[in-house]
């Protein structure tokens, strides 16, 4: 199974890159994972609702163009309204995808969310938390949870949940 994280935005603070890189390095023996940074739409200082919709649409086109929809790559989108999973449930979901032979493209949308087109194309909508998290921090939390889920699937002692 190959996992690609399609993330809108770039130029992360060093501490974000450091945290992400640590878990990315740890997960590699268990799962091939890569991050693909997609350019965020250029934003106005005081955007209107119409501007925000344009930003989501522009970023959504980049997400859908990068997603390999003609392959076995499933599109999982992080969305606050998505399904919440425990780490064990995430481990099961990843295990199921691996057994079927699916690859996964996991989307971290832009600062203003994802477009309706991306949500409509999603095979799975996942909420990390009902909290509003800064997009850079989501990268670290996401990679840590993927690592934790894969450690469960590989009987690694990292996860100490009940």
Short mmCIF file of N, CA and C in Angstrom, two decimals:
data_model
loop_
_atom_site.label_atom_id
_atom_site.label_comp_id
_atom_site.label_asym_id
_atom_site.label_seq_id
_atom_site.Cartn_x
_atom_site.Cartn_y
_atom_site.Cartn_z
N UNK A 1 0.85 -1.18 0.00
CA UNK A 1 0.00 0.00 0.00
C UNK A 1 0.88 1.24 0.00
N UNK A 2 0.49 2.18 -0.80
CA UNK A 2 1.18 3.46 -0.86
C UNK A 2 0.21 4.54 -0.37
N UNK A 3 0.69 5.40 0.51
CA UNK A 3 -0.13 6.48 1.04
C UNK A 3 0.50 7.80 0.64
N UNK A 4 -0.30 8.65 0.02
CA UNK A 4 0.16 9.99 -0.35
C UNK A 4 -0.68 11.01 0.42
N UNK A 5 -0.02 11.94 1.06
CA UNK A 5 -0.72 13.03 1.74
C UNK A 5 -0.67 14.22 0.80
N UNK A 6 -1.84 14.66 0.36
CA UNK A 6 -1.97 15.82 -0.52
C UNK A 6 -2.33 17.00 0.38
N UNK A 7 -1.38 17.88 0.58
CA UNK A 7 -1.56 18.96 1.55
C UNK A 7 -1.47 20.32 0.87
N UNK A 8 -2.50 21.12 1.08
CA UNK A 8 -2.49 22.49 0.54
C UNK A 8 -1.66 23.36 1.47
N UNK A 9 -0.68 24.02 0.89
CA UNK A 9 0.20 24.90 1.66
C UNK A 9 1.61 24.36 1.70
N UNK A 10 2.53 25.25 1.97
CA UNK A 10 3.94 24.87 2.06
C UNK A 10 4.63 25.83 3.01
N UNK A 11 5.94 25.77 3.04
CA UNK A 11 6.74 26.64 3.93
C UNK A 11 6.29 26.50 5.38
N UNK A 12 6.41 25.29 5.90
CA UNK A 12 6.04 25.01 7.27
C UNK A 12 7.15 25.46 8.22
N UNK A 13 6.78 25.82 9.45
CA UNK A 13 7.81 26.14 10.43
C UNK A 13 8.72 24.93 10.66
N UNK A 14 9.94 25.18 11.07
CA UNK A 14 10.92 24.09 11.25
C UNK A 14 10.43 23.05 12.25
N UNK A 15 9.75 23.48 13.31
CA UNK A 15 9.30 22.51 14.31
C UNK A 15 8.23 21.59 13.74
N UNK A 16 7.44 22.07 12.79
CA UNK A 16 6.45 21.23 12.12
C UNK A 16 7.17 20.21 11.25
N UNK A 17 8.11 20.69 10.44
CA UNK A 17 8.87 19.78 9.58
C UNK A 17 9.59 18.73 10.41
N UNK A 18 10.15 19.14 11.53
CA UNK A 18 10.88 18.21 12.39
C UNK A 18 9.95 17.13 12.95
N UNK A 19 8.79 17.52 13.45
CA UNK A 19 7.82 16.56 13.99
C UNK A 19 7.30 15.62 12.92
N UNK A 20 6.93 16.19 11.78
CA UNK A 20 6.44 15.37 10.67
C UNK A 20 7.51 14.38 10.23
N UNK A 21 8.74 14.89 10.04
CA UNK A 21 9.83 14.05 9.55
C UNK A 21 10.14 12.90 10.49
N UNK A 22 10.02 13.12 11.80
CA UNK A 22 10.29 12.06 12.77
C UNK A 22 9.33 10.89 12.57
N UNK A 23 8.03 11.17 12.49
CA UNK A 23 7.05 10.09 12.32
C UNK A 23 7.07 9.53 10.90
N UNK A 24 7.38 10.36 9.93
CA UNK A 24 7.50 9.89 8.55
C UNK A 24 8.64 8.87 8.44
N UNK A 25 9.76 9.15 9.09
CA UNK A 25 10.90 8.23 9.09
C UNK A 25 10.52 6.91 9.78
N UNK A 26 9.81 7.00 10.89
CA UNK A 26 9.42 5.80 11.64
C UNK A 26 8.45 4.90 10.88
N UNK A 27 7.55 5.51 10.10
CA UNK A 27 6.50 4.72 9.44
C UNK A 27 6.99 3.99 8.21
N UNK A 28 8.09 4.44 7.61
CA UNK A 28 8.54 3.90 6.33
C UNK A 28 8.72 2.38 6.29
N UNK A 29 9.23 1.74 7.31
CA UNK A 29 9.33 0.27 7.19
C UNK A 29 7.96 -0.42 7.12
N UNK A 30 6.92 0.25 7.61
CA UNK A 30 5.59 -0.36 7.67
C UNK A 30 4.68 0.07 6.52
N UNK A 31 4.93 1.27 6.00
CA UNK A 31 4.03 1.86 5.01
C UNK A 31 4.80 2.89 4.19
N UNK A 32 4.68 2.81 2.88
CA UNK A 32 5.28 3.82 2.02
C UNK A 32 4.40 5.05 2.06
N UNK A 33 4.94 6.14 2.56
CA UNK A 33 4.16 7.38 2.69
C UNK A 33 4.96 8.55 2.15
N UNK A 34 4.28 9.43 1.47
CA UNK A 34 4.93 10.65 0.99
C UNK A 34 3.96 11.82 1.12
N UNK A 35 4.52 13.01 1.21
CA UNK A 35 3.68 14.20 1.28
C UNK A 35 3.90 15.00 0.00
N UNK A 36 2.81 15.49 -0.55
CA UNK A 36 2.85 16.32 -1.74
C UNK A 36 2.24 17.66 -1.36
N UNK A 37 3.04 18.70 -1.41
CA UNK A 37 2.57 20.05 -1.10
C UNK A 37 1.95 20.66 -2.34
N UNK A 38 0.74 21.15 -2.18
CA UNK A 38 0.03 21.83 -3.26
C UNK A 38 -0.06 23.31 -2.92
N UNK A 39 0.11 24.15 -3.91
CA UNK A 39 0.11 25.59 -3.67
C UNK A 39 -1.25 26.06 -3.17
N UNK A 40 -1.22 26.87 -2.14
CA UNK A 40 -2.45 27.51 -1.65
C UNK A 40 -2.80 28.65 -2.60
N UNK A 41 -4.09 28.91 -2.74
CA UNK A 41 -4.53 30.04 -3.55
C UNK A 41 -4.03 31.33 -2.92
N UNK A 42 -3.68 32.29 -3.76
CA UNK A 42 -3.26 33.59 -3.25
C UNK A 42 -4.49 34.29 -2.68
N UNK A 43 -4.37 34.72 -1.43
CA UNK A 43 -5.52 35.27 -0.72
C UNK A 43 -5.47 36.78 -0.60
N UNK A 44 -6.68 37.39 -0.64
CA UNK A 44 -6.82 38.83 -0.42
C UNK A 44 -6.77 39.09 1.09
N UNK A 45 -6.50 40.33 1.46
CA UNK A 45 -6.43 40.66 2.89
C UNK A 45 -7.77 40.51 3.59
N UNK A 46 -8.83 40.94 2.95
CA UNK A 46 -10.18 40.82 3.52
C UNK A 46 -11.09 40.11 2.51
N UNK A 47 -10.96 38.78 2.42
CA UNK A 47 -11.70 38.07 1.38
C UNK A 47 -13.20 38.02 1.66
N UNK A 48 -13.96 38.10 0.59
CA UNK A 48 -15.41 37.94 0.68
C UNK A 48 -15.74 36.45 0.67
N UNK A 49 -16.99 36.11 0.91
CA UNK A 49 -17.41 34.72 0.83
C UNK A 49 -17.17 34.17 -0.57
N UNK A 50 -17.38 35.03 -1.58
CA UNK A 50 -17.14 34.60 -2.96
C UNK A 50 -15.66 34.31 -3.18
N UNK A 51 -14.79 35.13 -2.59
CA UNK A 51 -13.35 34.88 -2.69
C UNK A 51 -13.00 33.54 -2.05
N UNK A 52 -13.55 33.27 -0.87
CA UNK A 52 -13.26 32.01 -0.17
C UNK A 52 -13.69 30.81 -1.02
N UNK A 53 -14.84 30.92 -1.67
CA UNK A 53 -15.31 29.84 -2.54
C UNK A 53 -14.36 29.66 -3.72
N UNK A 54 -13.84 30.77 -4.26
CA UNK A 54 -12.86 30.68 -5.36
C UNK A 54 -11.57 30.00 -4.90
N UNK A 55 -11.11 30.32 -3.69
CA UNK A 55 -9.89 29.70 -3.16
C UNK A 55 -10.09 28.19 -3.03
N UNK A 56 -11.23 27.80 -2.45
CA UNK A 56 -11.51 26.36 -2.31
C UNK A 56 -11.58 25.68 -3.67
N UNK A 57 -12.21 26.33 -4.64
CA UNK A 57 -12.34 25.76 -5.98
C UNK A 57 -10.96 25.59 -6.63
N UNK A 58 -10.13 26.63 -6.55
CA UNK A 58 -8.79 26.57 -7.14
C UNK A 58 -7.96 25.46 -6.49
N UNK A 59 -7.97 25.41 -5.17
CA UNK A 59 -7.21 24.38 -4.46
C UNK A 59 -7.80 23.00 -4.72
N UNK A 60 -9.12 22.92 -4.84
CA UNK A 60 -9.78 21.66 -5.13
C UNK A 60 -9.38 21.10 -6.48
N UNK A 61 -9.25 21.96 -7.47
CA UNK A 61 -8.81 21.51 -8.80
C UNK A 61 -7.42 20.92 -8.72
N UNK A 62 -6.54 21.54 -7.94
CA UNK A 62 -5.18 21.02 -7.78
C UNK A 62 -5.19 19.67 -7.06
N UNK A 63 -6.04 19.54 -6.06
CA UNK A 63 -6.16 18.26 -5.33
C UNK A 63 -6.63 17.16 -6.27
N UNK A 64 -7.70 17.43 -7.01
CA UNK A 64 -8.27 16.41 -7.89
C UNK A 64 -7.34 16.08 -9.06
N UNK A 65 -6.57 17.07 -9.52
CA UNK A 65 -5.60 16.81 -10.59
C UNK A 65 -4.45 15.94 -10.10
N UNK A 66 -4.12 16.04 -8.82
CA UNK A 66 -3.01 15.27 -8.25
C UNK A 66 -3.46 13.86 -7.85
N UNK A 67 -4.71 13.72 -7.47
CA UNK A 67 -5.27 12.41 -7.09
C UNK A 67 -5.27 11.49 -8.30
N UNK A 68 -4.80 10.28 -8.10
CA UNK A 68 -4.74 9.31 -9.19
C UNK A 68 -6.03 8.50 -9.24
N UNK A 69 -7.10 9.15 -9.69
CA UNK A 69 -8.43 8.54 -9.65
C UNK A 69 -8.56 7.36 -10.62
N UNK A 70 -7.67 7.27 -11.59
CA UNK A 70 -7.76 6.16 -12.54
C UNK A 70 -7.05 4.91 -12.03
N UNK A 71 -6.42 5.02 -10.86
CA UNK A 71 -5.74 3.86 -10.28
C UNK A 71 -6.58 3.33 -9.12
N UNK A 72 -5.95 2.55 -8.27
CA UNK A 72 -6.64 2.02 -7.08
C UNK A 72 -6.49 2.96 -5.90
N UNK A 73 -6.16 4.21 -6.16
CA UNK A 73 -5.95 5.18 -5.08
C UNK A 73 -7.29 5.73 -4.61
N UNK A 74 -7.61 5.45 -3.35
CA UNK A 74 -8.83 5.97 -2.73
C UNK A 74 -8.54 7.37 -2.18
N UNK A 75 -9.55 8.21 -2.21
CA UNK A 75 -9.42 9.58 -1.74
C UNK A 75 -10.06 9.72 -0.36
N UNK A 76 -9.23 9.93 0.64
CA UNK A 76 -9.69 10.18 2.01
C UNK A 76 -9.47 11.66 2.29
N UNK A 77 -10.51 12.34 2.71
CA UNK A 77 -10.44 13.78 2.92
C UNK A 77 -10.63 14.10 4.40
N UNK A 78 -9.71 14.87 4.95
CA UNK A 78 -9.89 15.35 6.32
C UNK A 78 -10.93 16.46 6.29
N UNK A 79 -11.98 16.26 7.08
CA UNK A 79 -13.09 17.21 7.10
C UNK A 79 -13.69 17.20 8.50
N UNK A 80 -13.88 18.37 9.07
CA UNK A 80 -14.39 18.47 10.44
C UNK A 80 -15.75 17.77 10.58
N UNK A 81 -16.50 17.66 9.49
CA UNK A 81 -17.80 17.00 9.53
C UNK A 81 -17.71 15.51 9.19
N UNK A 82 -16.50 15.03 9.00
CA UNK A 82 -16.31 13.62 8.66
C UNK A 82 -16.49 12.71 9.85
N UNK A 83 -16.25 11.42 9.63
CA UNK A 83 -16.39 10.41 10.66
C UNK A 83 -15.17 10.44 11.58
N UNK A 84 -15.43 10.43 12.87
CA UNK A 84 -14.33 10.36 13.84
C UNK A 84 -13.98 8.90 14.06
N UNK A 85 -12.68 8.62 14.13
CA UNK A 85 -12.19 7.27 14.33
C UNK A 85 -11.28 7.22 15.54
N UNK A 86 -11.36 6.12 16.28
CA UNK A 86 -10.33 5.86 17.29
C UNK A 86 -9.07 5.40 16.55
N UNK A 87 -7.97 5.38 17.25
CA UNK A 87 -6.73 4.91 16.62
C UNK A 87 -6.89 3.45 16.18
N UNK A 88 -7.56 2.65 16.99
CA UNK A 88 -7.78 1.25 16.64
C UNK A 88 -8.65 1.13 15.38
N UNK A 89 -9.66 1.98 15.25
CA UNK A 89 -10.49 1.97 14.06
C UNK A 89 -9.69 2.40 12.83
N UNK A 90 -8.80 3.37 13.00
CA UNK A 90 -7.94 3.79 11.90
C UNK A 90 -7.03 2.63 11.50
N UNK A 91 -6.49 1.92 12.48
CA UNK A 91 -5.64 0.76 12.18
C UNK A 91 -6.42 -0.26 11.36
N UNK A 92 -7.67 -0.51 11.74
CA UNK A 92 -8.51 -1.44 10.99
C UNK A 92 -8.76 -0.96 9.57
N UNK A 93 -9.04 0.34 9.42
CA UNK A 93 -9.31 0.90 8.10
C UNK A 93 -8.09 0.80 7.19
N UNK A 94 -6.91 1.09 7.74
CA UNK A 94 -5.68 0.96 6.96
C UNK A 94 -5.42 -0.50 6.60
N UNK A 95 -5.63 -1.39 7.55
CA UNK A 95 -5.44 -2.82 7.31
C UNK A 95 -6.36 -3.32 6.20
N UNK A 96 -7.61 -2.88 6.25
CA UNK A 96 -8.58 -3.27 5.22
C UNK A 96 -8.14 -2.78 3.85
N UNK A 97 -7.69 -1.53 3.76
CA UNK A 97 -7.23 -0.98 2.48
C UNK A 97 -6.02 -1.78 1.96
N UNK A 98 -5.13 -2.15 2.87
CA UNK A 98 -3.95 -2.92 2.48
C UNK A 98 -4.36 -4.30 1.96
N UNK A 99 -5.30 -4.94 2.63
CA UNK A 99 -5.74 -6.28 2.22
C UNK A 99 -6.42 -6.26 0.85
N UNK A 100 -7.17 -5.20 0.58
CA UNK A 100 -7.85 -5.06 -0.71
C UNK A 100 -6.85 -4.71 -1.81
N UNK A 101 -5.76 -4.07 -1.42
CA UNK A 101 -4.76 -3.63 -2.40
C UNK A 101 -4.93 -2.19 -2.83
N UNK A 102 -5.67 -1.43 -2.05
CA UNK A 102 -5.88 -0.01 -2.37
C UNK A 102 -4.69 0.83 -1.90
N UNK A 103 -4.43 1.89 -2.64
CA UNK A 103 -3.56 2.97 -2.20
C UNK A 103 -4.48 4.06 -1.67
N UNK A 104 -3.92 5.01 -0.91
CA UNK A 104 -4.73 6.07 -0.32
C UNK A 104 -4.08 7.43 -0.57
N UNK A 105 -4.87 8.38 -1.01
CA UNK A 105 -4.48 9.79 -1.06
C UNK A 105 -5.27 10.47 0.05
N UNK A 106 -4.57 11.01 1.02
CA UNK A 106 -5.20 11.63 2.18
C UNK A 106 -5.06 13.14 2.03
N UNK A 107 -6.17 13.86 2.05
CA UNK A 107 -6.18 15.29 1.75
C UNK A 107 -6.23 16.14 3.03
N UNK A 108 -5.27 17.06 3.12
CA UNK A 108 -5.32 18.14 4.11
C UNK A 108 -5.64 19.39 3.29
N UNK A 109 -6.84 19.90 3.43
CA UNK A 109 -7.27 21.03 2.62
C UNK A 109 -6.60 22.33 3.04
N UNK A 110 -6.99 23.39 2.36
CA UNK A 110 -6.45 24.71 2.65
C UNK A 110 -7.07 25.33 3.89
N UNK A 111 -6.65 26.52 4.20
CA UNK A 111 -7.10 27.22 5.40
C UNK A 111 -8.62 27.45 5.42
N UNK A 112 -9.23 27.44 4.25
CA UNK A 112 -10.67 27.69 4.17
C UNK A 112 -11.47 26.43 3.87
N UNK A 113 -10.84 25.27 4.04
CA UNK A 113 -11.52 24.01 3.82
C UNK A 113 -11.30 23.48 2.42
N UNK A 114 -12.11 22.50 2.05
CA UNK A 114 -12.00 21.90 0.72
C UNK A 114 -13.26 22.18 -0.08
N UNK A 115 -13.12 22.09 -1.38
CA UNK A 115 -14.23 22.41 -2.27
C UNK A 115 -15.30 21.32 -2.22
N UNK A 116 -16.53 21.68 -2.59
CA UNK A 116 -17.59 20.67 -2.67
C UNK A 116 -17.23 19.55 -3.64
N UNK A 117 -16.47 19.86 -4.69
CA UNK A 117 -16.07 18.85 -5.66
C UNK A 117 -15.15 17.80 -5.04
N UNK A 118 -14.24 18.24 -4.19
CA UNK A 118 -13.34 17.30 -3.51
C UNK A 118 -14.14 16.45 -2.53
N UNK A 119 -15.03 17.08 -1.78
CA UNK A 119 -15.87 16.32 -0.84
C UNK A 119 -16.72 15.29 -1.59
N UNK A 120 -17.25 15.67 -2.75
CA UNK A 120 -18.08 14.74 -3.53
C UNK A 120 -17.26 13.58 -4.08
N UNK A 121 -15.98 13.81 -4.37
CA UNK A 121 -15.11 12.76 -4.91
C UNK A 121 -14.55 11.85 -3.82
N UNK A 122 -14.68 12.26 -2.56
CA UNK A 122 -14.07 11.52 -1.45
C UNK A 122 -14.68 10.13 -1.30
N UNK A 123 -13.79 9.16 -1.10
CA UNK A 123 -14.23 7.81 -0.76
C UNK A 123 -14.49 7.70 0.73
N UNK A 124 -13.86 8.59 1.49
CA UNK A 124 -14.01 8.58 2.95
C UNK A 124 -13.72 9.98 3.46
N UNK A 125 -14.57 10.48 4.36
CA UNK A 125 -14.36 11.77 5.01
C UNK A 125 -14.08 11.50 6.47
N UNK A 126 -12.93 11.98 6.93
CA UNK A 126 -12.43 11.66 8.26
C UNK A 126 -12.20 12.95 9.04
N UNK A 127 -12.70 12.98 10.27
CA UNK A 127 -12.46 14.11 11.17
C UNK A 127 -11.44 13.69 12.20
N UNK A 128 -10.32 14.41 12.25
CA UNK A 128 -9.32 14.16 13.29
C UNK A 128 -9.84 14.56 14.66
N UNK A 129 -10.66 15.62 14.70
CA UNK A 129 -11.12 16.16 15.97
C UNK A 129 -12.21 17.19 15.70
N UNK A 130 -13.10 17.41 16.68
CA UNK A 130 -14.04 18.52 16.52
C UNK A 130 -13.36 19.87 16.78
N UNK A 131 -12.14 19.84 17.27
CA UNK A 131 -11.39 21.07 17.50
C UNK A 131 -10.93 21.66 16.17
N UNK A 132 -10.78 22.96 16.12
CA UNK A 132 -10.17 23.60 14.97
C UNK A 132 -8.66 23.57 15.19
N UNK A 133 -7.95 22.90 14.29
CA UNK A 133 -6.50 22.77 14.41
C UNK A 133 -5.82 23.56 13.30
N UNK A 134 -4.68 24.18 13.60
CA UNK A 134 -3.95 24.86 12.53
C UNK A 134 -3.44 23.83 11.52
N UNK A 135 -3.53 24.17 10.25
CA UNK A 135 -3.15 23.22 9.21
C UNK A 135 -1.74 22.67 9.35
N UNK A 136 -0.75 23.48 9.72
CA UNK A 136 0.58 22.88 9.91
C UNK A 136 0.59 21.80 10.99
N UNK A 137 -0.11 22.03 12.09
CA UNK A 137 -0.14 21.05 13.18
C UNK A 137 -0.84 19.76 12.74
N UNK A 138 -1.82 19.87 11.86
CA UNK A 138 -2.53 18.70 11.36
C UNK A 138 -1.55 17.72 10.73
N UNK A 139 -0.54 18.23 10.04
CA UNK A 139 0.46 17.35 9.42
C UNK A 139 1.11 16.44 10.45
N UNK A 140 1.50 17.03 11.57
CA UNK A 140 2.19 16.26 12.61
C UNK A 140 1.22 15.28 13.26
N UNK A 141 0.05 15.75 13.65
CA UNK A 141 -0.94 14.89 14.29
C UNK A 141 -1.33 13.74 13.36
N UNK A 142 -1.55 14.04 12.10
CA UNK A 142 -1.92 13.02 11.13
C UNK A 142 -0.82 11.97 11.01
N UNK A 143 0.41 12.39 10.82
CA UNK A 143 1.49 11.42 10.64
C UNK A 143 1.72 10.59 11.90
N UNK A 144 1.57 11.23 13.07
CA UNK A 144 1.72 10.46 14.31
C UNK A 144 0.63 9.41 14.42
N UNK A 145 -0.61 9.76 14.08
CA UNK A 145 -1.71 8.80 14.17
C UNK A 145 -1.58 7.69 13.14
N UNK A 146 -1.09 8.01 11.96
CA UNK A 146 -0.84 6.96 10.96
C UNK A 146 0.24 6.00 11.47
N UNK A 147 1.30 6.56 12.06
CA UNK A 147 2.36 5.73 12.62
C UNK A 147 1.81 4.86 13.76
N UNK A 148 1.01 5.46 14.62
CA UNK A 148 0.45 4.72 15.75
C UNK A 148 -0.45 3.59 15.25
N UNK A 149 -1.29 3.86 14.26
CA UNK A 149 -2.17 2.84 13.70
C UNK A 149 -1.35 1.71 13.07
N UNK A 150 -0.31 2.07 12.35
CA UNK A 150 0.52 1.03 11.72
C UNK A 150 1.30 0.26 12.78
N UNK A 151 1.64 0.90 13.89
CA UNK A 151 2.33 0.16 14.96
C UNK A 151 1.38 -0.89 15.57
N UNK A 152 0.10 -0.57 15.64
CA UNK A 152 -0.89 -1.56 16.10
C UNK A 152 -0.93 -2.73 15.13
N UNK A 153 -1.01 -2.41 13.84
CA UNK A 153 -1.11 -3.46 12.82
C UNK A 153 0.14 -4.33 12.74
N UNK A 154 1.27 -3.80 13.19
CA UNK A 154 2.53 -4.53 13.12
C UNK A 154 3.01 -5.02 14.48
N UNK A 155 2.11 -5.00 15.47
CA UNK A 155 2.44 -5.46 16.83
C UNK A 155 3.69 -4.80 17.39
N UNK A 156 3.83 -3.52 17.10
CA UNK A 156 4.93 -2.73 17.63
C UNK A 156 4.49 -2.14 18.96
N UNK A 157 5.36 -2.05 19.96
CA UNK A 157 4.93 -1.61 21.30
C UNK A 157 4.65 -0.11 21.44
N UNK A 158 4.74 0.69 20.38
CA UNK A 158 4.55 2.13 20.49
C UNK A 158 3.18 2.48 21.09
N UNK A 159 2.12 1.84 20.59
CA UNK A 159 0.77 2.17 21.05
C UNK A 159 0.48 1.44 22.37
N UNK A 160 0.07 2.21 23.35
CA UNK A 160 -0.23 1.63 24.67
C UNK A 160 -1.68 1.88 25.07
N UNK A 161 -2.56 2.03 24.09
CA UNK A 161 -3.99 2.26 24.38
C UNK A 161 -4.62 1.01 24.97
N UNK A 162 -5.87 1.15 25.43
CA UNK A 162 -6.52 -0.01 26.02
C UNK A 162 -7.08 -0.80 24.89
#
